PDB file of C-alpha atoms and ligand atoms in Angstrom:
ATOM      1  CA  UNK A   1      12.686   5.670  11.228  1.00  0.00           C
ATOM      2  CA  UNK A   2      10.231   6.464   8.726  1.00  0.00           C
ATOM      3  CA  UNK A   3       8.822   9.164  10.293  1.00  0.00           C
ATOM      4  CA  UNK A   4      12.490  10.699  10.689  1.00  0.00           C
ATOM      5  CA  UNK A   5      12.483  10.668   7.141  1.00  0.00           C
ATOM      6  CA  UNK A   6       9.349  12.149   6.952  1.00  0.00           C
ATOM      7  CA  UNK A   7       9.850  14.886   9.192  1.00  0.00           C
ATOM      8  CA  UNK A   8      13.042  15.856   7.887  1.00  0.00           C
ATOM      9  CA  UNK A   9      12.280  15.457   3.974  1.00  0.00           C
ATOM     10  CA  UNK A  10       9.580  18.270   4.578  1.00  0.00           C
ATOM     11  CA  UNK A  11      11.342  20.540   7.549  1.00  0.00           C
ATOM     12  CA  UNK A  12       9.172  23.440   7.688  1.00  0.00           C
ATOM     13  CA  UNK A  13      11.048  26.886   7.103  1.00  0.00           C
ATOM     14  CA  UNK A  14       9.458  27.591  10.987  1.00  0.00           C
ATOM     15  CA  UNK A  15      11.085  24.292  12.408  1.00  0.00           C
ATOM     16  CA  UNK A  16      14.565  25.491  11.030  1.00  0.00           C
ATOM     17  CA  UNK A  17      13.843  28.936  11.753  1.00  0.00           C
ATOM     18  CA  UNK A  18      13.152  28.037  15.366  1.00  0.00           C
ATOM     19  CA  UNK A  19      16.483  25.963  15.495  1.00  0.00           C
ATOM     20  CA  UNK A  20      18.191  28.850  15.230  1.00  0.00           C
ATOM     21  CA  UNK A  21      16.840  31.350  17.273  1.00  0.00           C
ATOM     22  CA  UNK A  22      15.710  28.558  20.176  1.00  0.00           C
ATOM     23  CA  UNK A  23      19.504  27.590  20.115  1.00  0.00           C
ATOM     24  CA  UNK A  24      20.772  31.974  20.171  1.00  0.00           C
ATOM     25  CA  UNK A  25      18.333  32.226  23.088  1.00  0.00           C
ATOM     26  CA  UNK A  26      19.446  28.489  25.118  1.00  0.00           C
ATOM     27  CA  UNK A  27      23.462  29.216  24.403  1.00  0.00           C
ATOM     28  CA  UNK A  28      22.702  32.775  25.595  1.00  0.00           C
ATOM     29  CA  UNK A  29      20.986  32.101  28.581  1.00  0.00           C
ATOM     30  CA  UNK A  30      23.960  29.258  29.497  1.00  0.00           C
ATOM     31  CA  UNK A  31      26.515  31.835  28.585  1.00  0.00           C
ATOM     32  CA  UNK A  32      25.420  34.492  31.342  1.00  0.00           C
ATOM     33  CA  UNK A  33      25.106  31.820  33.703  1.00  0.00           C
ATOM     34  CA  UNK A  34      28.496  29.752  33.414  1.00  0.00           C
ATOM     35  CA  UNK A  35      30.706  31.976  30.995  1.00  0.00           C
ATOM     36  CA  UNK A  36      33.939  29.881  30.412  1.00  0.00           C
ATOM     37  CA  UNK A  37      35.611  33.965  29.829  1.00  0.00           C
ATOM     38  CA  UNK A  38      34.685  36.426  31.881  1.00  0.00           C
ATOM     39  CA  UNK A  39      34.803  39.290  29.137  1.00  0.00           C
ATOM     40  CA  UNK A  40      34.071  43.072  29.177  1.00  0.00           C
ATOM     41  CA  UNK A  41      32.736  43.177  25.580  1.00  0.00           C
ATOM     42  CA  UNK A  42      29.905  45.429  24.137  1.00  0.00           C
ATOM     43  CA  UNK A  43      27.458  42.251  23.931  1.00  0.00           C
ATOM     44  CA  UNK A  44      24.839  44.148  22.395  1.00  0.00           C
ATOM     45  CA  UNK A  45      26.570  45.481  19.678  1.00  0.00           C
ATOM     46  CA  UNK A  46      28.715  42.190  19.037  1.00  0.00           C
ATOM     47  CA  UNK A  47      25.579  40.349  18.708  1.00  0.00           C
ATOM     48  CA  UNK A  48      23.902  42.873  16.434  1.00  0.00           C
ATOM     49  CA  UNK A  49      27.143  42.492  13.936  1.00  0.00           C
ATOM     50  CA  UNK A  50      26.778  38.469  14.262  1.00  0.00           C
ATOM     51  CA  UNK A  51      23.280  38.725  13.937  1.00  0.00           C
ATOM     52  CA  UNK A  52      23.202  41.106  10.586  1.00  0.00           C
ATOM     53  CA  UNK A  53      25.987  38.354   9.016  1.00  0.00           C
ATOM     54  CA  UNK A  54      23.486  35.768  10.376  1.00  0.00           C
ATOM     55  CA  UNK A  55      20.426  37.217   8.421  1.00  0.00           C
ATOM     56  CA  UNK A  56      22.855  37.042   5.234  1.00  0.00           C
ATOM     57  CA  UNK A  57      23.356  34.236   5.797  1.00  0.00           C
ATOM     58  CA  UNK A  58      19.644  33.282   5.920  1.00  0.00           C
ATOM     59  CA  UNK A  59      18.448  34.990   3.043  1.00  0.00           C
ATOM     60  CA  UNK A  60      21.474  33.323   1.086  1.00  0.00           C
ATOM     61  CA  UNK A  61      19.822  29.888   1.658  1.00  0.00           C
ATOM     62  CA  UNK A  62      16.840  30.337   1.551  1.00  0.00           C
ATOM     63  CA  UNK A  63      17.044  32.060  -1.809  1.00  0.00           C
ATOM     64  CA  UNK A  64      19.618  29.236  -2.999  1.00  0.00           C
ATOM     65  CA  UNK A  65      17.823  26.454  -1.355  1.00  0.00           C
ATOM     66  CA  UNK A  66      16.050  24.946  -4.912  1.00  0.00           C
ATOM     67  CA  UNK A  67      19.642  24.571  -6.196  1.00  0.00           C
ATOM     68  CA  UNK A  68      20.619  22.197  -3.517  1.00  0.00           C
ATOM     69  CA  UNK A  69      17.214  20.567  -3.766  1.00  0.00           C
ATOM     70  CA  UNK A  70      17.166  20.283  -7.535  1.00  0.00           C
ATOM     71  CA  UNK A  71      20.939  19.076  -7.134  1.00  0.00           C
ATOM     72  CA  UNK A  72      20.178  16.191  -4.583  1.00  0.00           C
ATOM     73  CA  UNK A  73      16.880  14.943  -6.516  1.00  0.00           C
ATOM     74  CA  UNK A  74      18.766  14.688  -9.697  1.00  0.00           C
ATOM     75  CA  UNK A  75      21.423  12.400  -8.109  1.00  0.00           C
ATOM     76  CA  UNK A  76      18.972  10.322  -6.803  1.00  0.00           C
ATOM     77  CA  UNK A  77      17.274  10.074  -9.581  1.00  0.00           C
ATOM     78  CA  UNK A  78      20.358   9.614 -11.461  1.00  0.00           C
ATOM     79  CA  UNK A  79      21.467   6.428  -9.271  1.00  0.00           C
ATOM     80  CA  UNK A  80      24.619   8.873  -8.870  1.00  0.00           C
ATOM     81  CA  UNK A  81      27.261   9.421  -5.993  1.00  0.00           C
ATOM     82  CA  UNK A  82      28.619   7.614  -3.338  1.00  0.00           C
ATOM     83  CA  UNK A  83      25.339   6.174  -1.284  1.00  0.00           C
ATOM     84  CA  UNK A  84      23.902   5.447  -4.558  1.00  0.00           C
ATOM     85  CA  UNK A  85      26.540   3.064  -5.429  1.00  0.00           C
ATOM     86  CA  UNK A  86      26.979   1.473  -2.257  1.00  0.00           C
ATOM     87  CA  UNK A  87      25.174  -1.941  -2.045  1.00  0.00           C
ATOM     88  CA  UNK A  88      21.283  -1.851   0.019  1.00  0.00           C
ATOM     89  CA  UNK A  89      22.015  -1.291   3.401  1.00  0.00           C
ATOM     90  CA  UNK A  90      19.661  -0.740   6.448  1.00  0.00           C
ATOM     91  CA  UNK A  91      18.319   2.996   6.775  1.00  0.00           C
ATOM     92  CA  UNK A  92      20.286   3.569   9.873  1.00  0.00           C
ATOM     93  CA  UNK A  93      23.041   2.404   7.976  1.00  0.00           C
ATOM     94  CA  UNK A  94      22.585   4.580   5.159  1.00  0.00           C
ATOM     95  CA  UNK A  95      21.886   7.999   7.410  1.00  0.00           C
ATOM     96  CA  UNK A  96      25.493   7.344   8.908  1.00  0.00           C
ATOM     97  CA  UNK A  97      27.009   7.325   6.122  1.00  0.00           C
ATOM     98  CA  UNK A  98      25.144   9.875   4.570  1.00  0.00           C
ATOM     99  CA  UNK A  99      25.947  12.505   7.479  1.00  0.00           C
ATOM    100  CA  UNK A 100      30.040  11.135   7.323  1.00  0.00           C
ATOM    101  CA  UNK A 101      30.221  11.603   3.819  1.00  0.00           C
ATOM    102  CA  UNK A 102      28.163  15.080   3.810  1.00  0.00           C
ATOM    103  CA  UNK A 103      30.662  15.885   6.931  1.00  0.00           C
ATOM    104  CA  UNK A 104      33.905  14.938   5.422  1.00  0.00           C
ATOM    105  CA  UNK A 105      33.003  16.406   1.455  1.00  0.00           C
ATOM    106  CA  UNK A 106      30.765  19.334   1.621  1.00  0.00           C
ATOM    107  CA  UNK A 107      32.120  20.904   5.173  1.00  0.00           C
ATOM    108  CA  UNK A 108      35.626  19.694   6.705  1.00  0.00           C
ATOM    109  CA  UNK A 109      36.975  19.951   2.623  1.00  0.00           C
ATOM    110  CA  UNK A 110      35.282  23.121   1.975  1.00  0.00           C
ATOM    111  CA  UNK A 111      36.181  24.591   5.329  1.00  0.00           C
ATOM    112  CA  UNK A 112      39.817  23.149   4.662  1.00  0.00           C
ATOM    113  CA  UNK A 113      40.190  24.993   1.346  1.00  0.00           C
ATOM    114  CA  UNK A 114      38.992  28.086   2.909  1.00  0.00           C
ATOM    115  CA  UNK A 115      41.873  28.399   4.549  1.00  0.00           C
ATOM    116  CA  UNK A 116      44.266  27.446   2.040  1.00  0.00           C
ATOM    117  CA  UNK A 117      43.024  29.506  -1.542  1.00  0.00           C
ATOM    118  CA  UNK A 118      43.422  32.939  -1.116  1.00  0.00           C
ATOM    119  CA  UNK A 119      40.438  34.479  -2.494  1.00  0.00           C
ATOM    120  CA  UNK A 120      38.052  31.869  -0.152  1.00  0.00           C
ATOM    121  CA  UNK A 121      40.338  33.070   2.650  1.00  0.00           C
ATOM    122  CA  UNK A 122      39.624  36.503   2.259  1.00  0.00           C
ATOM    123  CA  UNK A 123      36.274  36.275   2.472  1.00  0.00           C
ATOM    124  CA  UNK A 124      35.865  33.368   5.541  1.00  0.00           C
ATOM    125  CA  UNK A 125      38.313  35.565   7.242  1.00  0.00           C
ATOM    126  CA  UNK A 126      35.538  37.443   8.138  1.00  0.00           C
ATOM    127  CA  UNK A 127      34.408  34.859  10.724  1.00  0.00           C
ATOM    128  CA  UNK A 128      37.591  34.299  12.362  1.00  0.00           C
ATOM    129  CA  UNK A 129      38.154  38.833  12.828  1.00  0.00           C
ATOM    130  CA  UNK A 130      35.579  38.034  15.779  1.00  0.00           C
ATOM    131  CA  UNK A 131      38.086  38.699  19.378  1.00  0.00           C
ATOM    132  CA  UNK A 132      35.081  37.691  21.732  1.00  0.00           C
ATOM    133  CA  UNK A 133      33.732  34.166  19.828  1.00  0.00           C
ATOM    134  CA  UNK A 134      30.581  33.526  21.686  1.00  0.00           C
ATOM    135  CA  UNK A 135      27.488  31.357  20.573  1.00  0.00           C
ATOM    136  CA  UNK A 136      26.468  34.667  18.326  1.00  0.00           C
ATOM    137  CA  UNK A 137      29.368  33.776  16.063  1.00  0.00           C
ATOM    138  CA  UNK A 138      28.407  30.750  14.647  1.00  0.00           C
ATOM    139  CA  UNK A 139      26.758  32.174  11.708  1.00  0.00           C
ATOM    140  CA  UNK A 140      29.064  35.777  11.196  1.00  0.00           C
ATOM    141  CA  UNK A 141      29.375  34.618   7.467  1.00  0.00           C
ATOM    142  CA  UNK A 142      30.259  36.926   4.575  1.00  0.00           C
ATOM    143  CA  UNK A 143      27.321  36.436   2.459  1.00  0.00           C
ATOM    144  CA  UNK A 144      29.877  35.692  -0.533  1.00  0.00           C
ATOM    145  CA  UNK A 145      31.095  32.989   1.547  1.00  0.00           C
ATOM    146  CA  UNK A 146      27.549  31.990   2.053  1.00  0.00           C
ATOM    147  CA  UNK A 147      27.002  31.827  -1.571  1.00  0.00           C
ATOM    148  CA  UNK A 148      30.353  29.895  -2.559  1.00  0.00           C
ATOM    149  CA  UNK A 149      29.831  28.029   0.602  1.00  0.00           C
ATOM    150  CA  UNK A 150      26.701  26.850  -0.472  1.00  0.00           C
ATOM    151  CA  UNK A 151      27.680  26.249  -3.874  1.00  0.00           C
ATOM    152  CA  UNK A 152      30.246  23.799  -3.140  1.00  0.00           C
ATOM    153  CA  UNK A 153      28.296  22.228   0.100  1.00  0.00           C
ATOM    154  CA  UNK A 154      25.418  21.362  -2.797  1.00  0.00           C
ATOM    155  CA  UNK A 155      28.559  19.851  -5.075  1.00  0.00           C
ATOM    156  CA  UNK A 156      29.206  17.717  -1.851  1.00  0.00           C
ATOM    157  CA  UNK A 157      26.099  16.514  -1.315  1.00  0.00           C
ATOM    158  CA  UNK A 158      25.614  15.779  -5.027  1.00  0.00           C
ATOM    159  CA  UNK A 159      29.200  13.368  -4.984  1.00  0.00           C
ATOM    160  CA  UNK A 160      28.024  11.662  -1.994  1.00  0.00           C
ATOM    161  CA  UNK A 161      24.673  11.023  -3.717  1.00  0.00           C
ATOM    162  CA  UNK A 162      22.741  12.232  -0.511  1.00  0.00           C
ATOM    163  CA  UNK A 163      19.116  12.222  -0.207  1.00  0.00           C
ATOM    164  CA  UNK A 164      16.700  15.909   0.601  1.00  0.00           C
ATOM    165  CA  UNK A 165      15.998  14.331   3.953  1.00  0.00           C
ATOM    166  CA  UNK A 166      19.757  13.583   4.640  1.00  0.00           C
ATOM    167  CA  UNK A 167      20.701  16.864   3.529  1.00  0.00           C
ATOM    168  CA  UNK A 168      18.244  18.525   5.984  1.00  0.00           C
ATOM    169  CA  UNK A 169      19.264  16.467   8.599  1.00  0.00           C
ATOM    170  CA  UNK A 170      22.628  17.000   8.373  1.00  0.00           C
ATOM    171  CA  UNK A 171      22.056  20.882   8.265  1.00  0.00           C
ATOM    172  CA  UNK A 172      19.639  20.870  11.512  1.00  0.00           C
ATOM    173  CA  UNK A 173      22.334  19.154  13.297  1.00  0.00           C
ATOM    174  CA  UNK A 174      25.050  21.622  12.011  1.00  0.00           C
ATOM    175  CA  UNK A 175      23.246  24.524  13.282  1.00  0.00           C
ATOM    176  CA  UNK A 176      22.559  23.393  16.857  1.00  0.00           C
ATOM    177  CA  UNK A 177      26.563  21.974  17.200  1.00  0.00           C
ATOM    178  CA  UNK A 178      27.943  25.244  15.719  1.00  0.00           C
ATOM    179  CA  UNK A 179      25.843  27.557  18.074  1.00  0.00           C
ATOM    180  CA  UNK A 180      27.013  24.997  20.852  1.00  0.00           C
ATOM    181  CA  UNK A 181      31.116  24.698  20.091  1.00  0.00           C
ATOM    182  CA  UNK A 182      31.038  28.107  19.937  1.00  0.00           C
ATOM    183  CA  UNK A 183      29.279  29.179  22.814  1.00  0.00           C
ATOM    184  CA  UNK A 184      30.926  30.767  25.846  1.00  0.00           C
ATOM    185  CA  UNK A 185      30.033  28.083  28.357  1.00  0.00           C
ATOM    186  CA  UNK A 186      31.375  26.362  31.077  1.00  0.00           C
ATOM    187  CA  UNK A 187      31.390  22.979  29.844  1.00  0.00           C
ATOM    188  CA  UNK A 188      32.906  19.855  32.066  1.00  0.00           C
ATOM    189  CA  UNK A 189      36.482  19.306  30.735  1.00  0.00           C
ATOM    190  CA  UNK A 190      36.074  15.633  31.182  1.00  0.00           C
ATOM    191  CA  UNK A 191      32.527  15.608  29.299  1.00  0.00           C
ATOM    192  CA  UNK A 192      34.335  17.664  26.449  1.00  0.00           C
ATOM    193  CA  UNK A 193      37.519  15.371  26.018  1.00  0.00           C
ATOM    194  CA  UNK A 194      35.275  12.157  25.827  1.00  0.00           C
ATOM    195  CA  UNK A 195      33.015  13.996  23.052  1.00  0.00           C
ATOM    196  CA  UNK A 196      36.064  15.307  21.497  1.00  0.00           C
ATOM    197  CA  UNK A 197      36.375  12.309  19.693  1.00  0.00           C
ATOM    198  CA  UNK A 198      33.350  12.367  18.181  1.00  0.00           C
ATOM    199  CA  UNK A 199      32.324  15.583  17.374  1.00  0.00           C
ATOM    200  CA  UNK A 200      33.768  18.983  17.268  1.00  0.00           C
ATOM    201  CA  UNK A 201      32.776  20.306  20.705  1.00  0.00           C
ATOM    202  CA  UNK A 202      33.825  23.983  22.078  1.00  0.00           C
ATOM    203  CA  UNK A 203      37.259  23.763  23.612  1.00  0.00           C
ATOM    204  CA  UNK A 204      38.221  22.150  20.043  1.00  0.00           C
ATOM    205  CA  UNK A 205      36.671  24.850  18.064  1.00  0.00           C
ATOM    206  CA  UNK A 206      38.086  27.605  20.273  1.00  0.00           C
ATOM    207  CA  UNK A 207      41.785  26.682  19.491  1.00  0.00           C
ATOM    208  CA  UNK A 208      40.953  26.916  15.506  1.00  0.00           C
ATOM    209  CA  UNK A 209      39.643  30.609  16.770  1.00  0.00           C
ATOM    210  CA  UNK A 210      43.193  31.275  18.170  1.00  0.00           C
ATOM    211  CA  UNK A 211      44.478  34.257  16.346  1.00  0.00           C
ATOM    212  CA  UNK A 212      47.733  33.197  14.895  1.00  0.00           C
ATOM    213  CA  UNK A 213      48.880  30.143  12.583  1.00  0.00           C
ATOM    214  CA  UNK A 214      49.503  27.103  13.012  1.00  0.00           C
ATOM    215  CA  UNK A 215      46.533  27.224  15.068  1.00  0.00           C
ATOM    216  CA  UNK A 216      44.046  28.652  12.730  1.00  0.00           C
ATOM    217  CA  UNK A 217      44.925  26.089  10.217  1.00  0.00           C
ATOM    218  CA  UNK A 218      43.280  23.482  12.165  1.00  0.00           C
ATOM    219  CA  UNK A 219      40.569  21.619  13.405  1.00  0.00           C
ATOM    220  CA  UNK A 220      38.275  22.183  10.646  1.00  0.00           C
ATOM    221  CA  UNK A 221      35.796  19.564  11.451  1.00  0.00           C
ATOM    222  CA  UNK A 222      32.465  21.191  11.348  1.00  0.00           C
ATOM    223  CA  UNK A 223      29.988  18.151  13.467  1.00  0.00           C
ATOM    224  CA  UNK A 224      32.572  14.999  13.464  1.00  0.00           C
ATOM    225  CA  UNK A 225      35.854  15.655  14.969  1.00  0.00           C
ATOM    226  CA  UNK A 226      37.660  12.141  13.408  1.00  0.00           C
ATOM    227  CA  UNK A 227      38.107  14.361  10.250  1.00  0.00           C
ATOM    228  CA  UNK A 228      41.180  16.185  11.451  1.00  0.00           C
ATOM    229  CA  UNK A 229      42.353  13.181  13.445  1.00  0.00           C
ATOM    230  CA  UNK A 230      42.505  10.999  10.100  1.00  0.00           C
ATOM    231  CA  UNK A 231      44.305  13.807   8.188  1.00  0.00           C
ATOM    232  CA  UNK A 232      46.521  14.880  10.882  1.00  0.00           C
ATOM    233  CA  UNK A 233      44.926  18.708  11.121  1.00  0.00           C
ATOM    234  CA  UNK A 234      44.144  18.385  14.877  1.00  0.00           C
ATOM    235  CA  UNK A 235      45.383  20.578  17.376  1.00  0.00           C
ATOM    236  CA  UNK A 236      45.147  21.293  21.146  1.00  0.00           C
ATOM    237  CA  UNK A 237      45.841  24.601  22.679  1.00  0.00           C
ATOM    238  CA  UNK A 238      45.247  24.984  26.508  1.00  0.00           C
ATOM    239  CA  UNK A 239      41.927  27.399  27.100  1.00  0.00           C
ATOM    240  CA  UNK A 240      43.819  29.826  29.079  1.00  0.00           C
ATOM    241  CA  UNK A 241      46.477  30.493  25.895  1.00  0.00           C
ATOM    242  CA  UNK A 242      43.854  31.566  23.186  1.00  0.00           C
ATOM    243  CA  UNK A 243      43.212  34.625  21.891  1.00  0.00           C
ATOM    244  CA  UNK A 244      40.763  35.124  19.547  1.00  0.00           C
ATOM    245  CA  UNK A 245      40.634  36.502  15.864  1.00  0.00           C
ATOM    246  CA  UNK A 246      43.094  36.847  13.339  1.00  0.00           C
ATOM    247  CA  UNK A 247      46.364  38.418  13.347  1.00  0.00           C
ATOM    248  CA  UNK A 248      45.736  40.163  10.417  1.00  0.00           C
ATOM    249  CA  UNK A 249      42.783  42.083  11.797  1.00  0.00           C
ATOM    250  CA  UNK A 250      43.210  42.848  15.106  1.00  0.00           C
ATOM    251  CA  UNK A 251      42.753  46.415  15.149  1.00  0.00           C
ATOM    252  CA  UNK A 252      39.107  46.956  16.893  1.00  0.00           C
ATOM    253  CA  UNK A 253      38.066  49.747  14.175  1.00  0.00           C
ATOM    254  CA  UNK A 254      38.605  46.825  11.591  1.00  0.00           C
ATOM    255  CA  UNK A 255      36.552  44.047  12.980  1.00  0.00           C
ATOM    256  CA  UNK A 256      33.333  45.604  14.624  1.00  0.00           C
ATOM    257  CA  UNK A 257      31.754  47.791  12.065  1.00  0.00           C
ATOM    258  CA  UNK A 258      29.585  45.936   9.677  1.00  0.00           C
ATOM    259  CA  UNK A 259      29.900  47.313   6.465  1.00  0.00           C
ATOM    260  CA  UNK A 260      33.616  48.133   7.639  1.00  0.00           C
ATOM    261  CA  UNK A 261      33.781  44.110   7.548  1.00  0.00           C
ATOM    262  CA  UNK A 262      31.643  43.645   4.103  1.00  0.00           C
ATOM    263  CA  UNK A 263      34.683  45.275   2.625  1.00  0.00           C
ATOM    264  CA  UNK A 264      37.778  43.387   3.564  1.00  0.00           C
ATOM    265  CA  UNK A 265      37.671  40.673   1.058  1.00  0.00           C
ATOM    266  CA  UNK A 266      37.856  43.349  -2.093  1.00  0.00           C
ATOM    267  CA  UNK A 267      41.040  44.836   0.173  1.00  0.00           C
ATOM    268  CA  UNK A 268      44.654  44.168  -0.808  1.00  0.00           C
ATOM    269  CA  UNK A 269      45.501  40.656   1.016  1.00  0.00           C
ATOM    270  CA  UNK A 270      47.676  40.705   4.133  1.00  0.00           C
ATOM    271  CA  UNK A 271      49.757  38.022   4.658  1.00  0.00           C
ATOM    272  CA  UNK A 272      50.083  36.042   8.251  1.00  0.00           C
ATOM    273  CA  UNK A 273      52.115  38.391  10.510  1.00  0.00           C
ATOM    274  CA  UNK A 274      52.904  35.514  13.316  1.00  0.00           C
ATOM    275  CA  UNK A 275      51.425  37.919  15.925  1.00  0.00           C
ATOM    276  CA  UNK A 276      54.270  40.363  15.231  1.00  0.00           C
ATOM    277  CA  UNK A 277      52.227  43.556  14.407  1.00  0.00           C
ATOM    278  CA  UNK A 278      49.285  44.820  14.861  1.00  0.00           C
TER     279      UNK A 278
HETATM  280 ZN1   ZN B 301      37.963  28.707   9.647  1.00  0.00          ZN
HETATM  281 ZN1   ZN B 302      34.085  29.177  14.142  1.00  0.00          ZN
END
């Protein structure tokens, strides 16, 4: 256990780095082999969109990354948050509950109010404009989002009191089960409904991809799935029924030009349609 702590209180940028693209390449490789849709999509240039939002992304985080550090060491230090006040427990113990709370505060509440204040809604829109979701779309992030995203995932981790090594943890593990739940694989239906209660695995994350409400607005859960079981946001959508994006956006023209996307959160809103036009 100690050396878990270790490893993860000094992740090297290469280690992360390597999550990332090792995970792009795996999910890639799995999704030519057993695609769950059989899509005619321009893969290369789809990628090359998800990819430039997922070099935003990285540059947001990296550049950011001290506030989230300076954030976490100052609540430790500070005896403040939620682990901190919790009586001793054993280190297994504590890295639970340090994921759960880090889960339920800085990314199923976060992702939650994305969806419900306008102005965070127009710019995680963005991610759900994508019609073919694939493994490439886990990180097609608006870098504002990324900036407000990370902003209020550091406020998170500084009310649960998490430590640097819990923090790192927890993000390691986001970035593997995002690139996975959104992948375009083939995975066994009876596998998936057993891990569905656990964590957010892809037929969950799909239906939250399905273009029109009440299905957008739900299952937010972002590595543990119990999150929108507790509050009552989980839904189920057979695989066959969804459609991705948004019914806002569905024009192609709107959704697969990259700076054409940059621009839609400083556009006059549009309000849900139902699926009527567009
Ligand atoms: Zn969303
Ligand atoms: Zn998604």
């Amino acid at each position: 256990m100690e050396s878990v702590i270790a490893y993860f209180q000094d992740i090297p940028s290469l280690h992360r780095s390597m999550i990332l693209v090792g995970g792009l390449t795996f999910f890639s490789l799995l999704e030519s082999g057993i695609p769950m849709f059989s899509r005619e999509y321009r893969k290369m240039h789809h990628a090359g969109i998800n990819i430039a939002f997922t070099l935003t992304t990285v540059v947001v985080n990296f550049v950011l990354a001290f506030v989230m550090l300076q954030s976490s060491a100052w609540a430790v230090a500070h005896q403040f948050g939620i682990l901190q006040w919790l009586p001793t427990m054993p280190t297994w113990l504590y890295m639970i509950t340090g994921l759960l709370l880090l889960d339920l505060i800085g990314a199923y509440f976060v992702h939650w109010a994305e969806h419900k204040v306008k102005w965070m809604w127009r710019f995680h829109l963005i991610h759900h404009t994508d019609t073919n979701v694939d493994t490439t779309s886990a990180n097609r992030h608006h870098p504002g989002e990324s900036v407000f995203r990370l902003i209020f995932t550091t406020a998170g981790a500084v009310i649960a009191g998490a430590d640097w090594w819990i923090i790192m943890m927890y993000q390691s593990m986001s970035a593997a089960l995002s690139q996975f739940n959104h992948a375009n694989i083939k995975f066994p239906v009876a596998l998936d409904n057993i891990l569905s209660w656990l964590i957010v695995t892809p037929s969950m994350h799909r239906v939250h991809h399905h273009y029109v409400l009440p299905y957008t607005d739900s299952n937010f859960g972002n590595i543990f799935s119990i999150w929108d079981r507790i509050f009552g946001t989980y839904k189920w959508l057979p695989q066959e029924q969804i459609k991705f994006g948004i019914d806002t956006h569905m024009k192609p023209e709107e959704h697969s030009d990259f700076g054409r996307l940059l621009k839609i959160p400083f556009e006059t809103y549009r309000p849900p349609t139902g699926g009527k036009t567009n």
